[in-house]
PDB file of C-alpha atoms in Angstrom:
ATOM      1  CA  MET A   1      -5.817  10.969  10.163  1.00 92.00           C
ATOM      2  CA  LEU A   2      -3.085  10.059   7.486  1.00 95.00           C
ATOM      3  CA  TYR A   3      -1.186   7.121   7.986  1.00 96.00           C
ATOM      4  CA  ILE A   4       1.755   5.814   5.351  1.00 96.00           C
ATOM      5  CA  LEU A   5       1.721   1.544   5.114  1.00 98.00           C
ATOM      6  CA  TYR A   6       5.364   0.672   3.906  1.00 98.00           C
ATOM      7  CA  ASN A   7       4.874  -2.833   2.714  1.00 98.00           C
ATOM      8  CA  GLU A   8       8.120  -4.707   1.875  1.00 97.00           C
ATOM      9  CA  ASP A   9       7.589  -7.950  -0.564  1.00 97.00           C
ATOM     10  CA  ARG A  10       9.238 -11.282   1.052  1.00 96.00           C
ATOM     11  CA  PRO A  11      11.870 -12.588  -1.731  1.00 93.00           C
ATOM     12  CA  ASP A  12       9.672 -15.362  -2.568  1.00 94.00           C
ATOM     13  CA  GLY A  13       6.545 -13.165  -3.813  1.00 93.00           C
ATOM     14  CA  LEU A  14       6.612 -12.752  -6.964  1.00 91.00           C
ATOM     15  CA  ALA A  15       3.720 -15.892  -7.547  1.00 95.00           C
ATOM     16  CA  VAL A  16       1.921 -14.246  -4.257  1.00 96.00           C
ATOM     17  CA  ARG A  17       1.699 -10.845  -5.929  1.00 94.00           C
ATOM     18  CA  GLU A  18       0.353 -12.597  -9.605  1.00 94.00           C
ATOM     19  CA  ALA A  19      -2.047 -14.848  -7.962  1.00 97.00           C
ATOM     20  CA  THR A  20      -3.774 -12.558  -5.519  1.00 97.00           C
ATOM     21  CA  ARG A  21      -3.152  -9.174  -7.829  1.00 95.00           C
ATOM     22  CA  ASP A  22      -6.555  -8.983  -9.174  1.00 97.00           C
ATOM     23  CA  ALA A  23      -7.605  -9.108  -5.662  1.00 98.00           C
ATOM     24  CA  HIS A  24      -5.679  -6.214  -4.082  1.00 97.00           C
ATOM     25  CA  LEU A  25      -7.026  -4.231  -7.219  1.00 96.00           C
ATOM     26  CA  ALA A  26     -10.484  -4.596  -6.474  1.00 97.00           C
ATOM     27  CA  TYR A  27      -9.642  -3.871  -2.860  1.00 97.00           C
ATOM     28  CA  LEU A  28      -8.382  -0.561  -3.438  1.00 96.00           C
ATOM     29  CA  GLU A  29     -11.115  -0.039  -5.907  1.00 96.00           C
ATOM     30  CA  ARG A  30     -13.621  -0.563  -2.908  1.00 97.00           C
ATOM     31  CA  HIS A  31     -11.737   1.288  -0.489  1.00 97.00           C
ATOM     32  CA  LYS A  32     -10.621   4.151  -2.838  1.00 95.00           C
ATOM     33  CA  ASP A  33     -12.545   6.994  -0.125  1.00 96.00           C
ATOM     34  CA  LYS A  34      -9.645   6.041   1.565  1.00 97.00           C
ATOM     35  CA  VAL A  35      -6.492   5.820  -0.281  1.00 96.00           C
ATOM     36  CA  VAL A  36      -4.629   9.235  -0.457  1.00 93.00           C
ATOM     37  CA  LEU A  37      -1.960   7.784  -2.803  1.00 93.00           C
ATOM     38  CA  GLY A  38      -0.720   3.925  -3.619  1.00 94.00           C
ATOM     39  CA  GLY A  39       1.709   2.081  -5.566  1.00 93.00           C
ATOM     40  CA  GLY A  40       4.311  -0.130  -6.274  1.00 93.00           C
ATOM     41  CA  LEU A  41       7.994   0.363  -4.744  1.00 95.00           C
ATOM     42  CA  LEU A  42      10.139  -1.012  -7.747  1.00 94.00           C
ATOM     43  CA  THR A  43      14.022  -0.898  -8.115  1.00 92.00           C
ATOM     44  CA  GLU A  44      15.912   1.362 -10.070  1.00 94.00           C
ATOM     45  CA  ASP A  45      15.488  -0.949 -13.769  1.00 92.00           C
ATOM     46  CA  GLY A  46      12.207   0.077 -13.229  1.00 89.00           C
ATOM     47  CA  GLN A  47      10.844  -3.839 -13.643  1.00 88.00           C
ATOM     48  CA  THR A  48      11.361  -5.411 -10.184  1.00 90.00           C
ATOM     49  CA  ARG A  49       9.059  -4.907  -7.137  1.00 91.00           C
ATOM     50  CA  LEU A  50      10.129  -4.609  -4.156  1.00 94.00           C
ATOM     51  CA  GLY A  51       6.658  -3.671  -2.126  1.00 96.00           C
ATOM     52  CA  SER A  52       4.160  -1.290  -2.370  1.00 96.00           C
ATOM     53  CA  VAL A  53       3.561   1.959  -0.200  1.00 97.00           C
ATOM     54  CA  PHE A  54       0.079   3.827   0.837  1.00 95.00           C
ATOM     55  CA  ILE A  55      -1.487   6.642   2.293  1.00 95.00           C
ATOM     56  CA  ILE A  56      -4.300   6.340   4.186  1.00 96.00           C
ATOM     57  CA  ASN A  57      -6.913   8.843   5.322  1.00 96.00           C
ATOM     58  CA  VAL A  58      -8.913   7.144   8.611  1.00 97.00           C
ATOM     59  CA  PRO A  59     -10.211   7.875  11.521  1.00 97.00           C
ATOM     60  CA  ASN A  60      -7.366   6.368  13.894  1.00 97.00           C
ATOM     61  CA  ARG A  61      -4.417   3.753  13.680  1.00 97.00           C
ATOM     62  CA  LYS A  62      -7.177   0.748  14.704  1.00 98.00           C
ATOM     63  CA  ALA A  63      -8.392   1.946  11.137  1.00 98.00           C
ATOM     64  CA  ALA A  64      -4.861   1.868   9.820  1.00 98.00           C
ATOM     65  CA  GLU A  65      -4.137  -1.532  10.882  1.00 98.00           C
ATOM     66  CA  ALA A  66      -7.657  -2.501   9.355  1.00 98.00           C
ATOM     67  CA  PHE A  67      -6.924  -1.599   6.505  1.00 98.00           C
ATOM     68  CA  SER A  68      -3.632  -2.668   6.167  1.00 98.00           C
ATOM     69  CA  ALA A  69      -4.680  -6.207   7.849  1.00 98.00           C
ATOM     70  CA  GLU A  70      -7.604  -6.923   5.687  1.00 98.00           C
ATOM     71  CA  GLU A  71      -5.361  -6.208   2.143  1.00 97.00           C
ATOM     72  CA  PRO A  72      -5.336  -9.201  -0.160  1.00 97.00           C
ATOM     73  CA  PHE A  73      -1.580  -9.073  -0.340  1.00 97.00           C
ATOM     74  CA  ARG A  74      -0.695  -8.798   3.198  1.00 97.00           C
ATOM     75  CA  LYS A  75      -3.541 -11.811   4.057  1.00 97.00           C
ATOM     76  CA  ALA A  76      -1.845 -13.598   1.594  1.00 97.00           C
ATOM     77  CA  GLY A  77       1.416 -13.339   3.224  1.00 97.00           C
ATOM     78  CA  LEU A  78       3.481 -11.586   0.298  1.00 97.00           C
ATOM     79  CA  PHE A  79       4.639  -9.532   2.679  1.00 97.00           C
ATOM     80  CA  GLN A  80       7.956  -9.436   4.733  1.00 97.00           C
ATOM     81  CA  THR A  81       7.959  -6.158   6.477  1.00 97.00           C
ATOM     82  CA  VAL A  82       4.811  -3.808   7.082  1.00 98.00           C
ATOM     83  CA  LYS A  83       5.286  -0.091   9.099  1.00 98.00           C
ATOM     84  CA  ILE A  84       2.278   1.680   9.691  1.00 98.00           C
ATOM     85  CA  THR A  85       2.833   5.478  10.712  1.00 97.00           C
ATOM     86  CA  ARG A  86       0.978   8.129  11.575  1.00 96.00           C
ATOM     87  CA  ILE A  87       1.487  10.957   9.552  1.00 93.00           C
ATOM     88  CA  VAL A  88       1.316  15.024   9.008  1.00 88.00           C
ATOM     89  CA  GLY A  89      -0.736  16.305   6.151  1.00 72.00           C
ATOM     90  CA  THR A  90       1.462  18.678   3.502  1.00 67.00           C
ATOM     91  CA  GLN A  91      -0.599  19.890   0.286  1.00 64.00           C
ATOM     92  CA  PHE A  92       1.035  19.948  -2.893  1.00 61.00           C
ATOM     93  CA  TYR A  93       1.065  19.153  -5.906  1.00 61.00           C
ATOM     94  CA  VAL A  94       3.386  17.011  -7.868  1.00 60.00           C
ATOM     95  CA  GLU A  95       3.198  16.212 -11.219  1.00 66.00           C
ATOM     96  CA  VAL A  96       4.504  12.491 -12.059  1.00 63.00           C
ATOM     97  CA  THR A  97       5.745  11.578 -15.482  1.00 63.00           C
ATOM     98  CA  ASN A  98       7.127   7.968 -16.101  1.00 58.00           C
TER      99      ASN A  98
END
């Protein structure tokens, strides 16, 4: 089942983000079999972080909640908002350029 995890950083979270970044990336690497898509949310200037979003493929909501709860940014208290929602997957292909 696919779930989208939408996480908004707390306004004073930059130091937490920087201090936990390596653990966050290591966590994603360990769970790359579950992560379909993920990335940081940015303001229009392309520099300021607002949060992150993930689409994960897990067996059920309990697994999605566990993935989110154990994610290092969340464990460190970076997020002011966490929303976990089941989604219907549709296969499509997008070329992403910066």
